[in-house]
PDB file of C-alpha atoms and ligand atoms in Angstrom:
ATOM      1  CA  MET A   1       0.220  -7.739  -2.479  1.00  0.00           C
ATOM      2  CA  VAL A   2      -2.878  -8.674  -0.453  1.00  0.00           C
ATOM      3  CA  ASP A   3      -6.025  -6.704  -1.221  1.00  0.00           C
ATOM      4  CA  PHE A   4      -7.480  -5.066   1.890  1.00  0.00           C
ATOM      5  CA  ASP A   5     -10.095  -3.143  -0.052  1.00  0.00           C
ATOM      6  CA  GLY A   6     -13.150  -2.512   2.141  1.00  0.00           C
ATOM      7  CA  LYS A   7     -11.297  -3.436   5.346  1.00  0.00           C
ATOM      8  CA  VAL A   8     -10.993  -1.025   8.268  1.00  0.00           C
ATOM      9  CA  VAL A   9      -7.812  -1.116  10.326  1.00  0.00           C
ATOM     10  CA  ILE A  10      -7.051   0.592  13.634  1.00  0.00           C
ATOM     11  CA  ILE A  11      -3.378   1.048  14.483  1.00  0.00           C
ATOM     12  CA  THR A  12      -2.380   2.313  17.922  1.00  0.00           C
ATOM     13  CA  GLY A  13       0.919   4.161  18.020  1.00  0.00           C
ATOM     14  CA  GLY A  14       0.332   4.655  14.316  1.00  0.00           C
ATOM     15  CA  ALA A  15       2.093   8.013  14.105  1.00  0.00           C
ATOM     16  CA  LEU A  16       5.651   6.712  14.124  1.00  0.00           C
ATOM     17  CA  GLY A  17       7.834   3.636  13.796  1.00  0.00           C
ATOM     18  CA  MET A  18       6.321   0.227  13.152  1.00  0.00           C
ATOM     19  CA  GLY A  19       2.777   1.622  13.359  1.00  0.00           C
ATOM     20  CA  ARG A  20       3.467   4.224  10.692  1.00  0.00           C
ATOM     21  CA  ALA A  21       5.023   1.636   8.375  1.00  0.00           C
ATOM     22  CA  ALA A  22       2.061  -0.716   8.803  1.00  0.00           C
ATOM     23  CA  ALA A  23      -0.416   2.155   8.322  1.00  0.00           C
ATOM     24  CA  HIS A  24       1.068   3.041   4.951  1.00  0.00           C
ATOM     25  CA  GLU A  25       1.188  -0.553   3.741  1.00  0.00           C
ATOM     26  CA  PHE A  26      -2.436  -1.169   4.737  1.00  0.00           C
ATOM     27  CA  ALA A  27      -3.518   2.093   3.058  1.00  0.00           C
ATOM     28  CA  LYS A  28      -1.605   1.198  -0.118  1.00  0.00           C
ATOM     29  CA  SER A  29      -3.388  -2.175  -0.080  1.00  0.00           C
ATOM     30  CA  GLY A  30      -6.809  -0.536  -0.074  1.00  0.00           C
ATOM     31  CA  ALA A  31      -7.720  -0.493   3.639  1.00  0.00           C
ATOM     32  CA  ALA A  32      -9.183   2.481   5.478  1.00  0.00           C
ATOM     33  CA  VAL A  33      -6.705   3.173   8.277  1.00  0.00           C
ATOM     34  CA  VAL A  34      -7.376   4.795  11.634  1.00  0.00           C
ATOM     35  CA  VAL A  35      -4.172   6.077  13.195  1.00  0.00           C
ATOM     36  CA  ALA A  36      -4.468   6.460  16.977  1.00  0.00           C
ATOM     37  CA  ASP A  37      -1.631   8.210  18.776  1.00  0.00           C
ATOM     38  CA  ILE A  38      -0.767  10.936  21.274  1.00  0.00           C
ATOM     39  CA  ASP A  39       1.471  12.602  18.678  1.00  0.00           C
ATOM     40  CA  ASP A  40      -0.968  14.860  16.771  1.00  0.00           C
ATOM     41  CA  GLU A  41       1.585  16.310  14.452  1.00  0.00           C
ATOM     42  CA  ALA A  42       3.113  13.054  13.222  1.00  0.00           C
ATOM     43  CA  GLY A  43      -0.286  11.341  13.135  1.00  0.00           C
ATOM     44  CA  GLU A  44      -1.895  14.112  11.066  1.00  0.00           C
ATOM     45  CA  ARG A  45       1.115  14.098   8.749  1.00  0.00           C
ATOM     46  CA  ASN A  46       0.667  10.377   8.041  1.00  0.00           C
ATOM     47  CA  VAL A  47      -2.985  10.773   7.272  1.00  0.00           C
ATOM     48  CA  ARG A  48      -2.316  13.791   5.014  1.00  0.00           C
ATOM     49  CA  ARG A  49       0.107  11.654   3.039  1.00  0.00           C
ATOM     50  CA  MET A  50      -2.521   8.921   2.723  1.00  0.00           C
ATOM     51  CA  HIS A  51      -5.030  11.451   1.417  1.00  0.00           C
ATOM     52  CA  ASP A  52      -2.455  12.890  -1.016  1.00  0.00           C
ATOM     53  CA  GLU A  53      -2.104   9.370  -2.366  1.00  0.00           C
ATOM     54  CA  SER A  54      -5.913   9.017  -2.618  1.00  0.00           C
ATOM     55  CA  GLN A  55      -6.057   6.627   0.318  1.00  0.00           C
ATOM     56  CA  ASN A  56      -8.446   6.467   3.243  1.00  0.00           C
ATOM     57  CA  GLY A  57      -7.037   7.567   6.571  1.00  0.00           C
ATOM     58  CA  LEU A  58      -8.189   9.144   9.812  1.00  0.00           C
ATOM     59  CA  PHE A  59      -6.131  10.420  12.715  1.00  0.00           C
ATOM     60  CA  VAL A  60      -7.593  10.184  16.225  1.00  0.00           C
ATOM     61  CA  ARG A  61      -5.662  11.651  19.107  1.00  0.00           C
ATOM     62  CA  ALA A  62      -5.684   9.090  21.916  1.00  0.00           C
ATOM     63  CA  ASP A  63      -3.776   8.055  24.989  1.00  0.00           C
ATOM     64  CA  VAL A  64      -4.545   4.364  24.674  1.00  0.00           C
ATOM     65  CA  SER A  65      -3.949   3.707  28.368  1.00  0.00           C
ATOM     66  CA  ASP A  66      -7.213   5.591  28.922  1.00  0.00           C
ATOM     67  CA  ALA A  67     -10.529   3.767  28.514  1.00  0.00           C
ATOM     68  CA  CYS A  68     -12.458   6.826  27.254  1.00  0.00           C
ATOM     69  CA  ASP A  69      -9.842   7.539  24.616  1.00  0.00           C
ATOM     70  CA  CYS A  70      -9.931   3.909  23.454  1.00  0.00           C
ATOM     71  CA  ARG A  71     -13.709   3.959  23.159  1.00  0.00           C
ATOM     72  CA  GLY A  72     -13.383   7.213  21.235  1.00  0.00           C
ATOM     73  CA  VAL A  73     -11.008   5.625  18.709  1.00  0.00           C
ATOM     74  CA  VAL A  74     -13.411   2.770  17.994  1.00  0.00           C
ATOM     75  CA  GLU A  75     -16.398   5.135  17.764  1.00  0.00           C
ATOM     76  CA  ALA A  76     -14.495   7.366  15.349  1.00  0.00           C
ATOM     77  CA  ALA A  77     -13.561   4.369  13.196  1.00  0.00           C
ATOM     78  CA  VAL A  78     -17.174   3.227  13.041  1.00  0.00           C
ATOM     79  CA  ALA A  79     -18.468   6.742  12.321  1.00  0.00           C
ATOM     80  CA  ALA A  80     -15.957   7.310   9.523  1.00  0.00           C
ATOM     81  CA  PHE A  81     -15.718   3.883   7.921  1.00  0.00           C
ATOM     82  CA  GLY A  82     -18.654   1.795   9.215  1.00  0.00           C
ATOM     83  CA  GLY A  83     -16.880  -0.784  11.393  1.00  0.00           C
ATOM     84  CA  VAL A  84     -13.557  -2.407  12.281  1.00  0.00           C
ATOM     85  CA  ASP A  85     -11.937  -5.537  10.835  1.00  0.00           C
ATOM     86  CA  ILE A  86      -8.320  -5.388  11.980  1.00  0.00           C
ATOM     87  CA  LEU A  87      -6.717  -4.007  15.138  1.00  0.00           C
ATOM     88  CA  PHE A  88      -2.948  -3.601  15.400  1.00  0.00           C
ATOM     89  CA  ASN A  89      -2.229  -3.019  19.093  1.00  0.00           C
ATOM     90  CA  ASN A  90       1.164  -1.496  18.507  1.00  0.00           C
ATOM     91  CA  ALA A  91       1.664   1.455  20.865  1.00  0.00           C
ATOM     92  CA  GLY A  92       4.602   0.943  23.191  1.00  0.00           C
ATOM     93  CA  ILE A  93       6.907   3.027  25.335  1.00  0.00           C
ATOM     94  CA  GLN A  94      10.294   2.430  26.922  1.00  0.00           C
ATOM     95  CA  PRO A  95      11.332   5.724  28.532  1.00  0.00           C
ATOM     96  CA  PRO A  96      15.133   6.151  28.618  1.00  0.00           C
ATOM     97  CA  ASP A  97      14.969   6.988  32.347  1.00  0.00           C
ATOM     98  CA  SER A  98      13.103   3.746  33.144  1.00  0.00           C
ATOM     99  CA  TYR A  99      16.147   1.443  33.067  1.00  0.00           C
ATOM    100  CA  LEU A 100      16.073   0.645  36.784  1.00  0.00           C
ATOM    101  CA  ASN A 101      15.660  -2.338  39.063  1.00  0.00           C
ATOM    102  CA  VAL A 102      12.373  -2.998  40.839  1.00  0.00           C
ATOM    103  CA  GLU A 103      13.409  -1.174  44.015  1.00  0.00           C
ATOM    104  CA  ASP A 104      14.155   2.018  42.107  1.00  0.00           C
ATOM    105  CA  THR A 105      11.161   1.836  39.743  1.00  0.00           C
ATOM    106  CA  SER A 106       8.451   4.242  40.848  1.00  0.00           C
ATOM    107  CA  GLU A 107       4.824   3.205  40.914  1.00  0.00           C
ATOM    108  CA  GLU A 108       4.115   5.950  38.342  1.00  0.00           C
ATOM    109  CA  THR A 109       6.683   4.518  35.927  1.00  0.00           C
ATOM    110  CA  TRP A 110       5.303   1.011  36.406  1.00  0.00           C
ATOM    111  CA  ASP A 111       1.745   2.215  35.790  1.00  0.00           C
ATOM    112  CA  ARG A 112       2.649   4.312  32.753  1.00  0.00           C
ATOM    113  CA  ILE A 113       4.640   1.572  30.997  1.00  0.00           C
ATOM    114  CA  THR A 114       2.210  -1.238  31.727  1.00  0.00           C
ATOM    115  CA  GLY A 115      -0.675   1.134  30.953  1.00  0.00           C
ATOM    116  CA  VAL A 116       0.494   1.870  27.412  1.00  0.00           C
ATOM    117  CA  ASN A 117       2.136  -1.467  26.626  1.00  0.00           C
ATOM    118  CA  LEU A 118      -0.403  -3.874  28.116  1.00  0.00           C
ATOM    119  CA  LYS A 119      -3.588  -2.314  29.492  1.00  0.00           C
ATOM    120  CA  ALA A 120      -4.093  -0.482  26.197  1.00  0.00           C
ATOM    121  CA  HIS A 121      -4.113  -3.807  24.333  1.00  0.00           C
ATOM    122  CA  PHE A 122      -6.861  -4.986  26.686  1.00  0.00           C
ATOM    123  CA  LEU A 123      -8.897  -1.782  26.360  1.00  0.00           C
ATOM    124  CA  MET A 124      -8.643  -1.471  22.589  1.00  0.00           C
ATOM    125  CA  SER A 125      -9.565  -5.142  22.176  1.00  0.00           C
ATOM    126  CA  LYS A 126     -12.473  -4.795  24.602  1.00  0.00           C
ATOM    127  CA  TYR A 127     -14.060  -1.998  22.566  1.00  0.00           C
ATOM    128  CA  THR A 128     -13.154  -3.333  19.127  1.00  0.00           C
ATOM    129  CA  ILE A 129     -14.322  -6.943  19.486  1.00  0.00           C
ATOM    130  CA  PRO A 130     -18.068  -6.067  19.463  1.00  0.00           C
ATOM    131  CA  GLU A 131     -17.513  -4.263  16.154  1.00  0.00           C
ATOM    132  CA  MET A 132     -15.598  -7.225  14.714  1.00  0.00           C
ATOM    133  CA  ARG A 133     -18.412  -9.523  15.795  1.00  0.00           C
ATOM    134  CA  LYS A 134     -20.914  -7.435  13.800  1.00  0.00           C
ATOM    135  CA  ARG A 135     -18.771  -8.047  10.711  1.00  0.00           C
ATOM    136  CA  GLY A 136     -18.473 -11.796  11.322  1.00  0.00           C
ATOM    137  CA  GLY A 137     -14.875 -11.813  12.539  1.00  0.00           C
ATOM    138  CA  GLY A 138     -11.591  -9.958  12.585  1.00  0.00           C
ATOM    139  CA  VAL A 139      -7.913 -10.046  13.422  1.00  0.00           C
ATOM    140  CA  ILE A 140      -6.083  -8.574  16.407  1.00  0.00           C
ATOM    141  CA  ILE A 141      -2.300  -8.304  16.144  1.00  0.00           C
ATOM    142  CA  ASN A 142      -0.473  -7.444  19.355  1.00  0.00           C
ATOM    143  CA  ASN A 143       3.010  -6.006  19.358  1.00  0.00           C
ATOM    144  CA  ALA A 144       5.010  -7.825  22.018  1.00  0.00           C
ATOM    145  CA  SER A 145       8.770  -7.880  21.646  1.00  0.00           C
ATOM    146  CA  VAL A 146      11.517 -10.425  21.900  1.00  0.00           C
ATOM    147  CA  GLN A 147      11.508  -9.068  25.450  1.00  0.00           C
ATOM    148  CA  GLY A 148       8.243 -10.927  26.005  1.00  0.00           C
ATOM    149  CA  LEU A 149      10.342 -14.087  25.669  1.00  0.00           C
ATOM    150  CA  GLN A 150      13.761 -13.164  27.072  1.00  0.00           C
ATOM    151  CA  SER A 151      14.963 -10.270  29.181  1.00  0.00           C
ATOM    152  CA  GLN A 152      17.716  -7.726  29.397  1.00  0.00           C
ATOM    153  CA  PRO A 153      18.702  -6.266  32.785  1.00  0.00           C
ATOM    154  CA  LEU A 154      16.804  -3.349  34.332  1.00  0.00           C
ATOM    155  CA  VAL A 155      13.529  -3.285  32.389  1.00  0.00           C
ATOM    156  CA  PRO A 156      11.065  -4.729  34.928  1.00  0.00           C
ATOM    157  CA  ALA A 157       7.887  -2.943  33.830  1.00  0.00           C
ATOM    158  CA  TYR A 158       8.676  -3.197  30.128  1.00  0.00           C
ATOM    159  CA  ALA A 159       9.521  -6.907  30.288  1.00  0.00           C
ATOM    160  CA  ALA A 160       6.463  -7.663  32.412  1.00  0.00           C
ATOM    161  CA  SER A 161       4.237  -5.744  30.009  1.00  0.00           C
ATOM    162  CA  LYS A 162       5.556  -7.644  26.991  1.00  0.00           C
ATOM    163  CA  GLY A 163       5.229 -11.018  28.720  1.00  0.00           C
ATOM    164  CA  GLY A 164       1.685 -10.024  29.606  1.00  0.00           C
ATOM    165  CA  VAL A 165       0.940  -9.206  25.962  1.00  0.00           C
ATOM    166  CA  LEU A 166       1.832 -12.782  24.988  1.00  0.00           C
ATOM    167  CA  SER A 167      -0.449 -14.218  27.685  1.00  0.00           C
ATOM    168  CA  LEU A 168      -3.284 -11.872  26.748  1.00  0.00           C
ATOM    169  CA  THR A 169      -2.850 -12.917  23.110  1.00  0.00           C
ATOM    170  CA  ARG A 170      -3.301 -16.595  23.961  1.00  0.00           C
ATOM    171  CA  GLN A 171      -6.259 -15.828  26.210  1.00  0.00           C
ATOM    172  CA  MET A 172      -8.194 -13.722  23.721  1.00  0.00           C
ATOM    173  CA  ALA A 173      -7.434 -16.225  20.954  1.00  0.00           C
ATOM    174  CA  LEU A 174      -9.108 -18.986  22.983  1.00  0.00           C
ATOM    175  CA  ASP A 175     -12.076 -16.881  23.955  1.00  0.00           C
ATOM    176  CA  TYR A 176     -12.896 -15.597  20.451  1.00  0.00           C
ATOM    177  CA  ALA A 177     -11.740 -18.341  18.066  1.00  0.00           C
ATOM    178  CA  SER A 178     -15.289 -19.638  17.657  1.00  0.00           C
ATOM    179  CA  GLU A 179     -16.400 -16.177  16.505  1.00  0.00           C
ATOM    180  CA  GLY A 180     -13.859 -15.927  13.720  1.00  0.00           C
ATOM    181  CA  ILE A 181     -11.659 -13.466  15.577  1.00  0.00           C
ATOM    182  CA  ARG A 182      -7.981 -14.414  15.383  1.00  0.00           C
ATOM    183  CA  VAL A 183      -5.452 -12.990  17.848  1.00  0.00           C
ATOM    184  CA  VAL A 184      -1.714 -13.188  17.212  1.00  0.00           C
ATOM    185  CA  ALA A 185       1.372 -11.448  18.555  1.00  0.00           C
ATOM    186  CA  ILE A 186       4.617 -10.365  16.952  1.00  0.00           C
ATOM    187  CA  CYS A 187       7.983 -10.310  18.729  1.00  0.00           C
ATOM    188  CA  PRO A 188      10.293  -7.885  16.960  1.00  0.00           C
ATOM    189  CA  GLY A 189      13.991  -7.596  17.740  1.00  0.00           C
ATOM    190  CA  THR A 190      15.570  -4.156  17.559  1.00  0.00           C
ATOM    191  CA  ILE A 191      13.787  -2.062  14.946  1.00  0.00           C
ATOM    192  CA  ASP A 192      14.787   1.369  13.653  1.00  0.00           C
ATOM    193  CA  THR A 193      12.054   3.388  15.356  1.00  0.00           C
ATOM    194  CA  GLU A 194      11.955   6.707  17.167  1.00  0.00           C
ATOM    195  CA  MET A 195      11.657   4.740  20.429  1.00  0.00           C
ATOM    196  CA  VAL A 196      14.868   2.816  19.797  1.00  0.00           C
ATOM    197  CA  ARG A 197      16.633   5.972  18.537  1.00  0.00           C
ATOM    198  CA  THR A 198      15.724   7.732  21.800  1.00  0.00           C
ATOM    199  CA  VAL A 199      17.284   4.887  23.768  1.00  0.00           C
ATOM    200  CA  ALA A 200      20.339   4.955  21.469  1.00  0.00           C
ATOM    201  CA  ALA A 201      20.708   8.728  21.874  1.00  0.00           C
ATOM    202  CA  GLN A 202      20.950   8.296  25.606  1.00  0.00           C
ATOM    203  CA  GLU A 203      24.214   6.415  25.142  1.00  0.00           C
ATOM    204  CA  GLY A 204      25.776   9.599  23.688  1.00  0.00           C
ATOM    205  CA  GLY A 205      27.940   9.500  20.572  1.00  0.00           C
ATOM    206  CA  ASP A 206      26.851   8.980  17.010  1.00  0.00           C
ATOM    207  CA  ILE A 207      23.374   7.439  16.724  1.00  0.00           C
ATOM    208  CA  ALA A 208      24.106   5.768  13.376  1.00  0.00           C
ATOM    209  CA  GLN A 209      27.103   4.044  14.942  1.00  0.00           C
ATOM    210  CA  THR A 210      25.082   2.949  17.972  1.00  0.00           C
ATOM    211  CA  LEU A 211      22.358   1.529  15.710  1.00  0.00           C
ATOM    212  CA  ALA A 212      25.031  -0.257  13.655  1.00  0.00           C
ATOM    213  CA  ARG A 213      26.373  -1.768  16.878  1.00  0.00           C
ATOM    214  CA  TYR A 214      22.852  -2.925  17.813  1.00  0.00           C
ATOM    215  CA  GLY A 215      22.613  -4.390  14.312  1.00  0.00           C
ATOM    216  CA  ALA A 216      25.885  -6.252  14.688  1.00  0.00           C
ATOM    217  CA  GLY A 217      24.358  -8.028  17.688  1.00  0.00           C
ATOM    218  CA  HIS A 218      21.700  -9.522  15.398  1.00  0.00           C
ATOM    219  CA  PRO A 219      22.986 -12.544  13.397  1.00  0.00           C
ATOM    220  CA  ILE A 220      21.630 -10.995  10.188  1.00  0.00           C
ATOM    221  CA  GLY A 221      23.938  -8.028  10.855  1.00  0.00           C
ATOM    222  CA  ARG A 222      21.421  -5.209  10.908  1.00  0.00           C
ATOM    223  CA  ILE A 223      18.505  -3.952  12.937  1.00  0.00           C
ATOM    224  CA  GLY A 224      15.037  -4.251  11.402  1.00  0.00           C
ATOM    225  CA  GLN A 225      13.122  -1.599   9.512  1.00  0.00           C
ATOM    226  CA  GLY A 226       9.468  -0.652   9.820  1.00  0.00           C
ATOM    227  CA  GLY A 227       8.851  -2.268   6.429  1.00  0.00           C
ATOM    228  CA  ASP A 228      10.032  -5.646   7.746  1.00  0.00           C
ATOM    229  CA  ILE A 229       7.358  -5.482  10.424  1.00  0.00           C
ATOM    230  CA  ALA A 230       4.647  -4.103   8.143  1.00  0.00           C
ATOM    231  CA  ALA A 231       5.091  -7.038   5.746  1.00  0.00           C
ATOM    232  CA  LEU A 232       4.521  -9.503   8.601  1.00  0.00           C
ATOM    233  CA  VAL A 233       1.559  -7.596  10.020  1.00  0.00           C
ATOM    234  CA  LEU A 234      -0.203  -7.515   6.641  1.00  0.00           C
ATOM    235  CA  PHE A 235       0.380 -11.248   6.188  1.00  0.00           C
ATOM    236  CA  LEU A 236      -1.001 -12.032   9.663  1.00  0.00           C
ATOM    237  CA  ALA A 237      -4.032  -9.823   8.997  1.00  0.00           C
ATOM    238  CA  SER A 238      -4.746 -11.577   5.708  1.00  0.00           C
ATOM    239  CA  ASP A 239      -6.672 -14.771   4.983  1.00  0.00           C
ATOM    240  CA  ALA A 240      -3.351 -16.400   4.087  1.00  0.00           C
ATOM    241  CA  ALA A 241      -2.871 -16.652   7.875  1.00  0.00           C
ATOM    242  CA  SER A 242      -6.394 -17.945   8.546  1.00  0.00           C
ATOM    243  CA  PHE A 243      -5.121 -20.986  10.534  1.00  0.00           C
ATOM    244  CA  MET A 244      -2.959 -18.855  12.842  1.00  0.00           C
ATOM    245  CA  THR A 245      -4.253 -17.782  16.216  1.00  0.00           C
ATOM    246  CA  GLY A 246      -3.071 -17.751  19.830  1.00  0.00           C
ATOM    247  CA  THR A 247       0.574 -17.715  18.858  1.00  0.00           C
ATOM    248  CA  HIS A 248       3.436 -15.299  18.240  1.00  0.00           C
ATOM    249  CA  VAL A 249       5.885 -14.771  15.415  1.00  0.00           C
ATOM    250  CA  VAL A 250       9.465 -13.781  16.205  1.00  0.00           C
ATOM    251  CA  ILE A 251      10.888 -11.296  13.707  1.00  0.00           C
ATOM    252  CA  ASP A 252      14.360 -10.457  14.929  1.00  0.00           C
ATOM    253  CA  GLY A 253      17.126 -11.120  12.407  1.00  0.00           C
ATOM    254  CA  GLY A 254      18.047 -14.284  14.318  1.00  0.00           C
ATOM    255  CA  LEU A 255      18.503 -12.618  17.723  1.00  0.00           C
ATOM    256  CA  MET A 256      16.524 -15.216  19.652  1.00  0.00           C
ATOM    257  CA  ALA A 257      18.299 -18.097  17.935  1.00  0.00           C
ATOM    258  CA  MET A 258      21.594 -17.076  19.516  1.00  0.00           C
ATOM    259  CA  GLY A 259      22.558 -18.108  23.035  1.00  0.00           C
ATOM    260  CA  ALA A 260      23.894 -15.458  25.394  1.00  0.00           C
ATOM    261  CA  TRP A 261      27.093 -17.543  25.644  1.00  0.00           C
ATOM    262  CA  ALA A 262      27.639 -17.405  21.867  1.00  0.00           C
ATOM    263  CA  GLY A 263      30.250 -14.655  21.972  1.00  0.00           C
ATOM    264  CA  GLY A 264      31.881 -15.741  25.194  1.00  0.00           C
ATOM    265  CA  ALA A 265      33.028 -18.948  26.867  1.00  0.00           C
ATOM    266  CA  GLY A 266      32.434 -21.963  24.660  1.00  0.00           C
ATOM    267  CA  ALA A 267      32.101 -19.896  21.490  1.00  0.00           C
ATOM    268  CA  ALA A 268      33.632 -21.349  18.334  1.00  0.00           C
ATOM    269  CA  THR A 269      37.010 -19.879  17.434  1.00  0.00           C
ATOM    270  CA  GLU A 270      38.940 -20.095  14.206  1.00  0.00           C
ATOM    271  CA  ASP A 271      41.099 -22.805  15.750  1.00  0.00           C
ATOM    272  CA  ASP A 272      38.129 -25.115  16.418  1.00  0.00           C
TER     273      ASP A 272
HETATM  274  C1  BMA B   1      12.528  -3.843  22.045  1.00  0.00           C
HETATM  275  C2  BMA B   1      13.064  -2.606  22.704  1.00  0.00           C
HETATM  276  C3  BMA B   1      14.353  -2.240  22.059  1.00  0.00           C
HETATM  277  C4  BMA B   1      15.288  -3.414  22.040  1.00  0.00           C
HETATM  278  C5  BMA B   1      14.607  -4.613  21.448  1.00  0.00           C
HETATM  279  C6  BMA B   1      15.483  -5.859  21.455  1.00  0.00           C
HETATM  280  O1  BMA B   1      11.342  -4.226  22.652  1.00  0.00           O
HETATM  281  O2  BMA B   1      13.297  -2.884  24.058  1.00  0.00           O
HETATM  282  O3  BMA B   1      14.936  -1.166  22.778  1.00  0.00           O
HETATM  283  O4  BMA B   1      16.408  -3.083  21.271  1.00  0.00           O
HETATM  284  O5  BMA B   1      13.437  -4.892  22.145  1.00  0.00           O
HETATM  285  O6  BMA B   1      15.885  -6.181  22.752  1.00  0.00           O
END
């Protein structure tokens, strides 16, 4: 286990899902963790659990698509813990009613999705980098998705936001490498989060069965868990990854290794 004693971590979307899992792992490893989220109840609950386990945590209510809220998160982190070393730009949304083509996507939906999934990464980085500089460096980890690399039908704003996250990652990595600030992205496949469960629920039927079906589509035969992602995020944030910047890591149970044609024409059969 890496020791993050004395490190301060901000996690956006830290109330649930991958953010929650990473928050707990960082706290267990000695970091002070600032959970930023719009979900007060779940965010406060996480921080209470950290305190119960004698860990350092702070919840800050924030809509990270809003510049004032982002500034407020960084100010709160500095006031409570003295600075910022690690930023996990994790917040992401994929509203179930947003599965539409470009013609049917409203401007509001476009703005909301790209606001939370992409602009927030820009804003949080913008306000955090000066604090990292004061401490001689830092690490920014951006949550993209396998959908930053390949698409599914009918997710124009979501796919564009995730592709943008990968470009922003490369850009910031170039601009801040000389200051000891590393910037990397992660591309998770389907992970068992509240966001994915909401999408699964929309299909009707038993959620566990739907998630199992999603899992069967991943060569490893299951969807990922928050802990899978947390383990990667802690590694990337650690000095063990000190030569990594400007790149992304795919963590998807083999999803991206498989061609779309794999189960159809040209697929191997038992007779081959
Ligand atoms: C994520 C979300 C999930 C999806 C996964 C793999 O970003 O879109 O709903 O299951 O990608 O495509």
